[in-house]
XYZ file of C-alpha atoms in Angstrom:
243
model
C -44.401 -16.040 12.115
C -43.092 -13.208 9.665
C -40.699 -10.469 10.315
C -40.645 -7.095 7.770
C -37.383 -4.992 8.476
C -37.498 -2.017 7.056
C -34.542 0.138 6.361
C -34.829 4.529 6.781
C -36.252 5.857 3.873
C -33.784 8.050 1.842
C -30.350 6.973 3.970
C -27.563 4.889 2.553
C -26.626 1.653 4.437
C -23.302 0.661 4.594
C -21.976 -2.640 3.120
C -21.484 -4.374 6.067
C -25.577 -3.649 7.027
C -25.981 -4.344 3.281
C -24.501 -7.726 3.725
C -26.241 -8.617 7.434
C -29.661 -7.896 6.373
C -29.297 -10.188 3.278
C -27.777 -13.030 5.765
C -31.223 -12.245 7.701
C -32.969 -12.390 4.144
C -31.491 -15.803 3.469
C -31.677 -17.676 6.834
C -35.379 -19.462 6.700
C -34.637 -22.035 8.017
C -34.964 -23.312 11.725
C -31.822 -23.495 13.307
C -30.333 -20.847 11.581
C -29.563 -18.554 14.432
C -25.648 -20.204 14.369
C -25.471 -19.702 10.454
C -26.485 -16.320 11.469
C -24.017 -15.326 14.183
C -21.310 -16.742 12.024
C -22.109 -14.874 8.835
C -22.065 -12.280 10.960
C -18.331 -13.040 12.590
C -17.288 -13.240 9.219
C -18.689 -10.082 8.125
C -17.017 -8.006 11.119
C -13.773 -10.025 11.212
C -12.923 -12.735 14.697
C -10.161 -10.394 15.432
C -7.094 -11.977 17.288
C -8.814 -15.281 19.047
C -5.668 -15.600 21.070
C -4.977 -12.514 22.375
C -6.649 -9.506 23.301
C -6.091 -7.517 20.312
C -9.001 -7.364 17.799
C -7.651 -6.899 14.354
C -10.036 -8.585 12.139
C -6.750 -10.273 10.571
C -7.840 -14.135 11.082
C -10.434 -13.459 8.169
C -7.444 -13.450 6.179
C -5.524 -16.263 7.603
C -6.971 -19.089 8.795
C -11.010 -18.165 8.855
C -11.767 -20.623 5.978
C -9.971 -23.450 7.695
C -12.004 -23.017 11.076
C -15.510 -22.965 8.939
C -13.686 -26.370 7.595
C -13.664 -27.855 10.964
C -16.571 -26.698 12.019
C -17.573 -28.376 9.046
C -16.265 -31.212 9.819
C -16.887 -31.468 13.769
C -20.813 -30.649 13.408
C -20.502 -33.736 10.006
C -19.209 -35.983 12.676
C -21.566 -35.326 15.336
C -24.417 -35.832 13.192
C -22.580 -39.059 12.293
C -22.479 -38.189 8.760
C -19.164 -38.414 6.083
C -18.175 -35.182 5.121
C -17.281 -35.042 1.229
C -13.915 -35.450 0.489
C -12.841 -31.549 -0.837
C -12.026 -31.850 -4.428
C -8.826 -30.610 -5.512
C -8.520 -29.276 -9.015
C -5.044 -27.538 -10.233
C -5.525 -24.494 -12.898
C -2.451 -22.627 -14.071
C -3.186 -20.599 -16.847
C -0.722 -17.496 -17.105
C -3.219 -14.917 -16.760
C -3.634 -11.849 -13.952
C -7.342 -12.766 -11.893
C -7.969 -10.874 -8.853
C -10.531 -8.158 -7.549
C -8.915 -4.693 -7.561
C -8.749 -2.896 -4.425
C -9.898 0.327 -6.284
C -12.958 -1.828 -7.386
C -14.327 -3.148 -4.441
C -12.409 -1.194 -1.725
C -13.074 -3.132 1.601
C -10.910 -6.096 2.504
C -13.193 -8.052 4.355
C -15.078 -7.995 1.290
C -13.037 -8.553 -1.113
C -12.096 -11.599 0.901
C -15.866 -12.902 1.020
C -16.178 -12.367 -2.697
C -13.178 -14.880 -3.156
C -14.694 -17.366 -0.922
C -17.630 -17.091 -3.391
C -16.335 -17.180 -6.384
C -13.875 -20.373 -4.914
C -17.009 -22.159 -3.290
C -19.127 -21.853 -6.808
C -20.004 -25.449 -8.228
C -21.870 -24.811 -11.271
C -21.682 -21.622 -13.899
C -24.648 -20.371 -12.519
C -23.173 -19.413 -9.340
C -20.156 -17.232 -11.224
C -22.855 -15.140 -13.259
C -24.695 -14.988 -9.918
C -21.700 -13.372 -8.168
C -21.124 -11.667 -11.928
C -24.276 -9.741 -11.426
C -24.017 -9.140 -8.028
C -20.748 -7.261 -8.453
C -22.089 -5.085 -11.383
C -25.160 -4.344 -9.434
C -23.323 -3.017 -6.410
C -19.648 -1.947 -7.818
C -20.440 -1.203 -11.344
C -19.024 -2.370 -14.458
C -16.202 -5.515 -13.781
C -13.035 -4.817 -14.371
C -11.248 -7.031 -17.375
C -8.759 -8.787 -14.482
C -12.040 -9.644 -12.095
C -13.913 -10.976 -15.260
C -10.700 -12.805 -15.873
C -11.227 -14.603 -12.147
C -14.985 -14.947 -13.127
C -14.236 -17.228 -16.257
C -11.540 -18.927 -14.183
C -13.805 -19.625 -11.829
C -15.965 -20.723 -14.518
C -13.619 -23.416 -16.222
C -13.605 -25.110 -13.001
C -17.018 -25.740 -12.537
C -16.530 -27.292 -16.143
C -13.645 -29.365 -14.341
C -15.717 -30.407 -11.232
C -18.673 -31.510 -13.739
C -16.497 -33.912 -16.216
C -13.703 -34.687 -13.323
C -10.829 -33.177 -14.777
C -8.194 -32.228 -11.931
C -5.177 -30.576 -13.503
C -5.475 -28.143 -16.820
C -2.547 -26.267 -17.438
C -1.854 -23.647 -20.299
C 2.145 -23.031 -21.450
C 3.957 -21.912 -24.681
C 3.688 -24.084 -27.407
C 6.789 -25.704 -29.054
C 7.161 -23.066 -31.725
C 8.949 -23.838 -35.547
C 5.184 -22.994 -37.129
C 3.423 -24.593 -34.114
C 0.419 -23.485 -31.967
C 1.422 -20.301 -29.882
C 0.059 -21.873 -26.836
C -0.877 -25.427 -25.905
C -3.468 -26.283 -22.837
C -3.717 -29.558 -21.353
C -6.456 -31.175 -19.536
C -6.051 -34.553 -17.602
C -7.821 -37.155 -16.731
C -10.313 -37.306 -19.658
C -12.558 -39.705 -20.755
C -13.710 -39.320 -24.579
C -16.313 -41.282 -25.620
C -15.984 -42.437 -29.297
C -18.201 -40.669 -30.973
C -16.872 -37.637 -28.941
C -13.523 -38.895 -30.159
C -14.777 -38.260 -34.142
C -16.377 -35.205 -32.716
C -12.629 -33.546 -31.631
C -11.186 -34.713 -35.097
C -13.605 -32.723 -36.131
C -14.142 -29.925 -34.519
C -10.008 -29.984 -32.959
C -8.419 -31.120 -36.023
C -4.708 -29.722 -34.348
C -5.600 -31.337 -31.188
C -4.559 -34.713 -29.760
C -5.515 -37.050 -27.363
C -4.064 -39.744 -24.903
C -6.668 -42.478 -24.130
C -4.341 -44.643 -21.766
C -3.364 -40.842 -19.815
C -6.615 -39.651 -20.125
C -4.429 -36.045 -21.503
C -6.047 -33.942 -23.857
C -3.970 -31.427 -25.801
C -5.599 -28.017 -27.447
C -3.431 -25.398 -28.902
C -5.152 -22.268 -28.204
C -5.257 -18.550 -29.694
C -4.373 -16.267 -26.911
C -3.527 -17.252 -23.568
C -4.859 -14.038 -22.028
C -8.408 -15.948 -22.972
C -7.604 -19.202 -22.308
C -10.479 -19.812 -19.983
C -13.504 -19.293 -22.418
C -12.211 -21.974 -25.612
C -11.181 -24.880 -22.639
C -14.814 -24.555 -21.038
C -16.310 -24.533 -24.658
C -14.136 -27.613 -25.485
C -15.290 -29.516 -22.400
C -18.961 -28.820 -23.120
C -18.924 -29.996 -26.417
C -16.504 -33.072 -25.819
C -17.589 -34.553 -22.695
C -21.936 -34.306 -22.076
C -24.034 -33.100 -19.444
C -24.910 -37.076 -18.838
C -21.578 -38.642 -18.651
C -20.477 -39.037 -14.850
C -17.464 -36.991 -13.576
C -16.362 -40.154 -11.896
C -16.133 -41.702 -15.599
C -14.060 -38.755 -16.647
C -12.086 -38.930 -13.419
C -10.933 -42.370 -14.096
């Protein structure tokens, strides 16, 4: 069976309709009538579960954890293993975030960093990417900053690198800034290529550290995910670069 929902000719929808019709859009599946009502208690907000007030403020608090064990419970039921959450640490001293003047509503400001946190491949950030320019116009330099932020971790979940960290270099005619990625696992001939291609950089086999002095910290993001791309390759598994 097929359903066509039509929206007024000529009237505006708000966001939150905006955003309900495309969960509607997107659930094809059978037994999507949960994923359905819970898209749509996100949307709205749960309100105060405890209590009798209804202030939409759990969306902000502890939402993503009850999705988690939801998660989790349904995993369990089904008697499957639910994947271990991968934890990856990025401190680069840069200002990411979505400006409230950009993308005014809370709620959805709040879904757009779920998004942009849940995204496991690049694709997924210039999904969101476009999305955003498509319904907020042009993004703002500290939002694209998030984007590629978002992006240099998708690099980390595909070569398993967990911790990359960006600080001041040492100075006396040194780099001006100094990242470093751990673990990774260079290959050999990806060892000649980063004497070649990262003749100031240095790397640890035994620590699995890799050291790049970089330009500009405000960029940081966009030379570390062009490093991993051309050091570690699409084929080599992130558990090999994890270990």
């Amino acid at each position: 069976a097929y359903a066509y929902l039509f929206t007024p000719e000529g009237r505006l929808i708000t966001e939150e309709a905006y955003e309900r019709l495309k969960t509607i859009g997107e659930a094809t599946e059978l037994g999507s009538g949960f994923k359905i009502a819970m898209r749509d208690l996100e949307i709205r907000g749960a309100g105060n579960m405890l209590g009798t007030g209804q202030s939409g403020h759990i969306a902000a608090v502890g939402y993503d954890l009850y999705c988690q064990l939801v998660t989790e419970a349904v995993a369990e039921l089904k008697g499957e293993s639910p994947p271990e959450p991968v934890e990856i640490s990025i401190d680069l001293p840069v200002a990411a975030a979505i400006p409230a003047d950009y993308m005014p509503k809370e709620e959805l400001r709040l879904e757009a960093y779920r998004r942009v946190a849940s995204a496991q491949i690049p694709d997924e950030v210039d999904d969101v990417a476009a999305e955003w320019a498509d319904r907020y116009g042009p993004v703002p330099d500290i939002a694209q900053t998030l984007l590629d932020v978002a992006r240099l971790r998708c690099e980390c979940l595909r070569t398993g690198v967990r911790e990359v960290t960006v600080a001041k270099g040492p100075g006396f005619g040194g780099p001006k800034w100094v990242a470093r990625l751990s673990p990774v696992e260079l290959r050999a001939s990806r060892r000649v290529r980063l004497e070649r291609l990262y003749p100031n950089a240095t790397y640890q086999e035994v620590a699995g550290l890799l050291v790049l002095p970089i330009k500009s910290a405000a960029t940081a993001a966009e030379p570390l995910i062009a490093a991993l791309r051309d050091l570690v390759p699409e084929d080599q598994p992130a558990k090999a670069a994890a270990s």
